[in-house]
Amino acid sequence: MNKNDFIGKLAEQEGIEKKQAEKMTAAVLKALTDALVAGEKIQFVGFGAFEVRDRAEKKVRNPQTGEALVAPATKIPVFKAGKALKDAVAGK
């Protein structure tokens, strides 16, 4: 399912116009992004949690040339699924 499919399903499920569902989706994604950029953790009980983790600097290798490089430390967004979501996906 891509973003447009999701927006269509949301509009159908909630009985609203696609434009309204698109605005709601954009607002939620922007709020999530802004919170993660600010370093906040976002928790939806039963669904899961979004957070930012630090990834340490590491040694890597260019597969074409074999040259050893260093990948710099960075921050990455992480999602951890909650129990209710895991159970729903597993069919429990």
CSV table of C-alpha atoms in Angstrom, one decimal:
chain,number,residue,atom,x,y,z
A,1,MET,CA,0.0,0.0,0.0
A,2,ASN,CA,1.4,3.4,-0.9
A,3,LYS,CA,0.5,6.8,0.4
A,4,ASN,CA,-2.3,7.4,-2.1
A,5,ASP,CA,-3.8,4.0,-1.4
A,6,PHE,CA,-3.7,4.8,2.3
A,7,ILE,CA,-5.4,8.2,1.8
A,8,GLY,CA,-8.1,6.5,-0.3
A,9,LYS,CA,-8.7,3.9,2.4
A,10,LEU,CA,-8.8,6.5,5.2
A,11,ALA,CA,-11.3,8.6,3.3
A,12,GLU,CA,-13.5,5.5,2.6
A,13,GLN,CA,-13.2,4.3,6.2
A,14,GLU,CA,-14.1,7.6,7.8
A,15,GLY,CA,-16.6,8.7,5.2
A,16,ILE,CA,-14.7,11.9,4.3
A,17,GLU,CA,-13.4,13.4,1.0
A,18,LYS,CA,-10.0,12.4,-0.2
A,19,LYS,CA,-8.7,16.0,0.0
A,20,GLN,CA,-9.6,16.1,3.7
A,21,ALA,CA,-7.9,12.7,4.3
A,22,GLU,CA,-4.8,13.9,2.4
A,23,LYS,CA,-4.6,17.0,4.7
A,24,MET,CA,-5.0,14.8,7.8
A,25,THR,CA,-2.3,12.4,6.7
A,26,ALA,CA,0.1,15.2,5.8
A,27,ALA,CA,-0.5,16.8,9.2
A,28,VAL,CA,0.1,13.6,11.1
A,29,LEU,CA,3.3,12.9,9.1
A,30,LYS,CA,4.6,16.4,9.7
A,31,ALA,CA,3.8,16.3,13.4
A,32,LEU,CA,5.7,12.9,13.7
A,33,THR,CA,8.7,14.3,11.7
A,34,ASP,CA,8.9,17.5,13.7
A,35,ALA,CA,8.8,15.6,17.0
A,36,LEU,CA,11.5,13.2,15.9
A,37,VAL,CA,13.7,16.0,14.6
A,38,ALA,CA,13.3,17.6,18.0
A,39,GLY,CA,14.6,14.3,19.6
A,40,GLU,CA,11.2,13.4,21.1
A,41,LYS,CA,9.9,9.8,21.5
A,42,ILE,CA,6.3,9.3,20.2
A,43,GLN,CA,4.3,6.5,21.8
A,44,PHE,CA,0.9,5.1,20.7
A,45,VAL,CA,0.0,2.5,23.3
A,46,GLY,CA,-0.8,-0.8,21.7
A,47,PHE,CA,0.5,0.4,18.3
A,48,GLY,CA,4.1,1.2,18.8
A,49,ALA,CA,6.7,3.8,19.4
A,50,PHE,CA,8.9,6.1,17.2
A,51,GLU,CA,12.2,7.3,18.4
A,52,VAL,CA,15.6,8.6,17.2
A,53,ARG,CA,18.7,6.5,17.9
A,54,ASP,CA,22.4,7.4,17.5
A,55,ARG,CA,24.3,5.1,15.1
A,56,ALA,CA,28.0,5.0,15.8
A,57,GLU,CA,30.7,5.6,13.3
A,58,LYS,CA,31.8,2.4,11.6
A,59,LYS,CA,34.3,1.1,9.1
A,60,VAL,CA,32.9,0.1,5.7
A,61,ARG,CA,34.3,-1.0,2.4
A,62,ASN,CA,33.5,0.2,-1.1
A,63,PRO,CA,32.5,-3.0,-2.9
A,64,GLN,CA,33.7,-1.8,-6.3
A,65,THR,CA,37.2,-0.7,-5.3
A,66,GLY,CA,37.7,-2.5,-2.0
A,67,GLU,CA,38.7,0.8,-0.5
A,68,ALA,CA,38.2,1.1,3.3
A,69,LEU,CA,36.1,4.0,4.4
A,70,VAL,CA,34.5,5.4,7.6
A,71,ALA,CA,30.8,5.9,7.7
A,72,PRO,CA,30.2,8.9,10.0
A,73,ALA,CA,28.0,8.7,13.1
A,74,THR,CA,24.4,9.6,12.4
A,75,LYS,CA,20.9,9.7,13.9
A,76,ILE,CA,18.3,7.3,12.6
A,77,PRO,CA,14.5,7.0,13.1
A,78,VAL,CA,13.3,3.7,14.6
A,79,PHE,CA,9.9,2.2,15.0
A,80,LYS,CA,9.2,-0.5,17.6
A,81,ALA,CA,5.8,-2.3,17.2
A,82,GLY,CA,3.6,-2.6,20.2
A,83,LYS,CA,2.0,-5.8,21.5
A,84,ALA,CA,-1.5,-5.2,20.0
A,85,LEU,CA,0.0,-4.5,16.6
A,86,LYS,CA,2.2,-7.6,16.7
A,87,ASP,CA,-0.8,-9.7,17.8
A,88,ALA,CA,-3.0,-8.3,15.0
A,89,VAL,CA,-0.4,-9.0,12.3
A,90,ALA,CA,0.2,-12.5,13.7
A,91,GLY,CA,-3.5,-13.2,13.5
A,92,LYS,CA,-4.1,-13.6,17.3
